[in-house]
Amino acid sequence: MDNLIAKIYGSPKTVFNTKDIALIWEETNKNNLKSKISYYVKNKDLIRLKNGVFVKDKNYNRQELATSIYTPSYISFETVLRENGIIFQHYDTIFVAGELSKNILVDGQKISFRKIKEVVIYNPLGIINKTNYSTAIRERAFLDMIYLFPQYYFDNLHSIDWQKCFEIAEIYQNKKLIERLKKYQKDAQ
């Protein structure tokens, strides 16, 4: 295995966009980068999932994939709420907060991007940085949800830390969100 592909395989990341590969290979010439990537895709050393998104093999992290397509972004909404037992419905889709709204299908995985305003996206409050992607804590995901869907029904709000919600809610700079948060808190008690 040559040095360039060894650098990719030596990375803890499982999903790479073109910028990631350029940084790992220290390649600044776009044409050289494109031809090198094409070479490794043809040789099956890299798998192209979609334009500009690559994996080493099929054992990649699907949440890492979701946040690698458009940046900045983080896992949120139903994905986090279901993982934390706040909603019980199962979704095959991975829900992502980002700067645009778009539904895509990559390698059989449905990914739904929901637009959140920039001031929120860039604020790290309530975001956990996992090994190769970011995800909202349950309170941030809850706030993202009621920010975009004011009447959303939640199955179980007992694990919500309301104090933490009110702290995080300030980043949305939205009085109606605070009102909704107070109503959900009252209904949950």
Short mmCIF file of C-alpha atoms in Angstrom, two decimals:
data_model
loop_
_atom_site.label_atom_id
_atom_site.label_comp_id
_atom_site.label_asym_id
_atom_site.label_seq_id
_atom_site.Cartn_x
_atom_site.Cartn_y
_atom_site.Cartn_z
CA MET A 1 0.00 0.00 0.00
CA ASP A 2 1.47 3.34 -0.94
CA ASN A 3 1.96 6.28 1.39
CA LEU A 4 -1.11 8.36 0.35
CA ILE A 5 -3.70 5.64 0.83
CA ALA A 6 -1.90 4.51 4.00
CA LYS A 7 -2.53 8.01 5.42
CA ILE A 8 -6.27 7.58 4.76
CA TYR A 9 -6.34 4.09 6.29
CA GLY A 10 -4.35 5.34 9.28
CA SER A 11 -6.96 7.98 10.05
CA PRO A 12 -9.60 7.30 12.72
CA LYS A 13 -12.20 8.81 10.36
CA THR A 14 -14.46 6.43 8.45
CA VAL A 15 -15.87 9.04 6.03
CA PHE A 16 -13.87 11.62 4.08
CA ASN A 17 -14.93 14.56 2.00
CA THR A 18 -12.60 16.05 -0.60
CA LYS A 19 -11.36 18.71 1.86
CA ASP A 20 -10.46 16.02 4.42
CA ILE A 21 -8.42 14.14 1.84
CA ALA A 22 -6.67 17.33 0.67
CA LEU A 23 -5.63 18.04 4.27
CA ILE A 24 -4.46 14.48 4.95
CA TRP A 25 -2.47 14.36 1.70
CA GLU A 26 -1.33 17.98 2.02
CA GLU A 27 -2.44 18.49 -1.58
CA THR A 28 -3.25 22.06 -2.58
CA ASN A 29 -3.59 21.54 -6.34
CA LYS A 30 -7.24 20.67 -7.06
CA ASN A 31 -6.46 18.90 -10.34
CA ASN A 32 -3.80 16.71 -8.72
CA LEU A 33 -6.16 15.93 -5.85
CA LYS A 34 -8.97 15.00 -8.22
CA SER A 35 -6.77 12.69 -10.30
CA LYS A 36 -5.27 11.01 -7.21
CA ILE A 37 -8.73 10.39 -5.73
CA SER A 38 -9.94 9.01 -9.08
CA TYR A 39 -6.96 6.66 -9.20
CA TYR A 40 -7.73 5.25 -5.73
CA VAL A 41 -11.44 4.92 -6.49
CA LYS A 42 -10.63 3.00 -9.73
CA ASN A 43 -8.28 0.73 -7.76
CA LYS A 44 -11.03 0.20 -5.16
CA ASP A 45 -8.85 1.59 -2.36
CA LEU A 46 -11.54 4.25 -1.79
CA ILE A 47 -15.29 3.95 -2.28
CA ARG A 48 -17.14 6.98 -3.64
CA LEU A 49 -20.54 7.24 -1.89
CA LYS A 50 -21.51 10.46 -3.59
CA ASN A 51 -19.73 13.27 -5.32
CA GLY A 52 -17.03 14.50 -2.93
CA VAL A 53 -17.71 11.89 -0.20
CA PHE A 54 -15.58 8.76 0.19
CA VAL A 55 -15.12 5.83 2.58
CA LYS A 56 -12.36 3.27 3.15
CA ASP A 57 -14.83 0.39 3.24
CA LYS A 58 -18.49 -0.34 3.92
CA ASN A 59 -17.92 -0.40 7.72
CA TYR A 60 -18.30 3.37 8.07
CA ASN A 61 -20.26 5.32 10.68
CA ARG A 62 -23.56 6.48 9.18
CA GLN A 63 -23.84 9.47 11.52
CA GLU A 64 -20.33 10.51 10.53
CA LEU A 65 -21.47 10.22 6.90
CA ALA A 66 -24.47 12.47 7.58
CA THR A 67 -22.35 15.26 9.06
CA SER A 68 -19.62 14.93 6.40
CA ILE A 69 -21.87 15.87 3.50
CA TYR A 70 -22.58 19.47 4.48
CA THR A 71 -20.61 21.34 7.12
CA PRO A 72 -21.11 22.74 9.63
CA SER A 73 -23.73 20.30 10.85
CA TYR A 74 -24.58 18.07 13.79
CA ILE A 75 -26.89 15.13 14.51
CA SER A 76 -30.11 16.32 16.15
CA PHE A 77 -33.91 16.20 16.06
CA GLU A 78 -35.61 12.78 15.97
CA THR A 79 -32.31 10.90 15.82
CA VAL A 80 -31.09 12.21 19.19
CA LEU A 81 -34.57 12.31 20.74
CA ARG A 82 -35.22 8.65 19.90
CA GLU A 83 -31.77 7.58 21.17
CA ASN A 84 -32.62 9.32 24.47
CA GLY A 85 -36.15 7.88 24.86
CA ILE A 86 -37.91 11.22 24.42
CA ILE A 87 -39.79 9.98 21.37
CA PHE A 88 -40.58 6.35 20.72
CA GLN A 89 -41.12 6.36 16.96
CA HIS A 90 -38.41 4.66 14.92
CA TYR A 91 -36.99 6.48 11.91
CA ASP A 92 -34.55 5.02 9.41
CA THR A 93 -33.65 8.59 8.48
CA ILE A 94 -30.76 10.39 10.19
CA PHE A 95 -31.79 13.95 11.06
CA VAL A 96 -29.16 16.67 10.89
CA ALA A 97 -29.12 20.37 11.80
CA GLY A 98 -27.29 22.48 9.26
CA GLU A 99 -27.37 25.58 7.12
CA LEU A 100 -29.76 24.20 4.51
CA SER A 101 -32.86 22.05 4.19
CA LYS A 102 -32.46 19.01 1.99
CA ASN A 103 -33.35 15.32 1.94
CA ILE A 104 -30.86 12.98 0.32
CA LEU A 105 -30.24 9.27 -0.07
CA VAL A 106 -26.63 8.04 0.13
CA ASP A 107 -25.76 4.35 -0.03
CA GLY A 108 -29.33 3.47 0.97
CA GLN A 109 -29.27 5.82 3.99
CA LYS A 110 -31.90 8.57 4.14
CA ILE A 111 -30.52 11.80 5.56
CA SER A 112 -32.68 14.82 6.30
CA PHE A 113 -30.96 18.17 6.73
CA ARG A 114 -32.97 20.85 8.47
CA LYS A 115 -31.99 24.49 8.35
CA ILE A 116 -31.19 26.19 11.64
CA LYS A 117 -30.02 29.79 11.67
CA GLU A 118 -26.28 30.42 11.57
CA VAL A 119 -26.03 31.89 15.06
CA VAL A 120 -27.30 28.56 16.44
CA ILE A 121 -25.31 26.26 14.14
CA TYR A 122 -22.01 27.87 15.11
CA ASN A 123 -22.73 27.90 18.85
CA PRO A 124 -21.20 24.85 20.60
CA LEU A 125 -23.53 25.01 23.63
CA GLY A 126 -25.23 21.62 23.99
CA ILE A 127 -23.12 19.97 21.27
CA ILE A 128 -20.92 16.94 21.96
CA ASN A 129 -17.94 16.31 19.70
CA LYS A 130 -17.73 12.56 19.20
CA THR A 131 -14.70 10.97 17.56
CA ASN A 132 -15.46 12.14 14.01
CA TYR A 133 -18.75 14.03 14.14
CA SER A 134 -20.86 16.25 16.37
CA THR A 135 -24.21 15.52 17.97
CA ALA A 136 -26.66 17.50 20.07
CA ILE A 137 -27.35 16.58 23.68
CA ARG A 138 -31.02 15.73 24.30
CA GLU A 139 -31.85 19.27 25.48
CA ARG A 140 -30.36 20.90 22.37
CA ALA A 141 -32.16 18.39 20.11
CA PHE A 142 -35.40 19.11 21.98
CA LEU A 143 -34.91 22.86 21.46
CA ASP A 144 -34.04 22.37 17.78
CA MET A 145 -37.28 20.43 17.42
CA ILE A 146 -39.56 22.94 19.12
CA TYR A 147 -37.79 25.78 17.31
CA LEU A 148 -38.76 24.33 13.91
CA PHE A 149 -41.90 22.40 14.93
CA PRO A 150 -43.77 24.39 17.63
CA GLN A 151 -46.53 21.79 18.13
CA TYR A 152 -44.41 18.62 18.13
CA TYR A 153 -45.62 15.78 20.36
CA PHE A 154 -43.03 14.14 22.62
CA ASP A 155 -43.65 10.77 24.29
CA ASN A 156 -41.49 11.20 27.39
CA LEU A 157 -40.03 14.49 28.68
CA HIS A 158 -39.02 13.18 32.13
CA SER A 159 -35.30 13.04 31.30
CA ILE A 160 -35.16 16.65 30.08
CA ASP A 161 -33.03 18.97 32.22
CA TRP A 162 -35.20 22.10 32.08
CA GLN A 163 -32.56 24.38 33.57
CA LYS A 164 -30.11 23.30 30.86
CA CYS A 165 -32.84 23.91 28.24
CA PHE A 166 -33.35 27.49 29.40
CA GLU A 167 -29.57 28.10 29.31
CA ILE A 168 -29.25 26.74 25.78
CA ALA A 169 -32.47 28.43 24.57
CA GLU A 170 -30.76 31.84 24.80
CA ILE A 171 -28.62 31.07 21.72
CA TYR A 172 -31.74 30.92 19.51
CA GLN A 173 -32.51 34.59 20.25
CA ASN A 174 -36.22 33.80 19.94
CA LYS A 175 -38.84 34.87 22.52
CA LYS A 176 -41.51 32.53 21.11
CA LEU A 177 -39.17 29.59 21.64
CA ILE A 178 -38.83 30.54 25.33
CA GLU A 179 -42.65 30.71 25.61
CA ARG A 180 -42.99 27.26 24.01
CA LEU A 181 -40.28 25.89 26.30
CA LYS A 182 -42.17 27.16 29.37
CA LYS A 183 -45.36 25.52 28.10
CA TYR A 184 -43.66 22.16 27.48
CA GLN A 185 -42.07 22.34 30.95
CA LYS A 186 -45.45 23.07 32.57
CA ASP A 187 -47.19 20.26 30.64
CA ALA A 188 -44.43 17.79 31.58
CA GLN A 189 -44.79 18.39 35.33
#
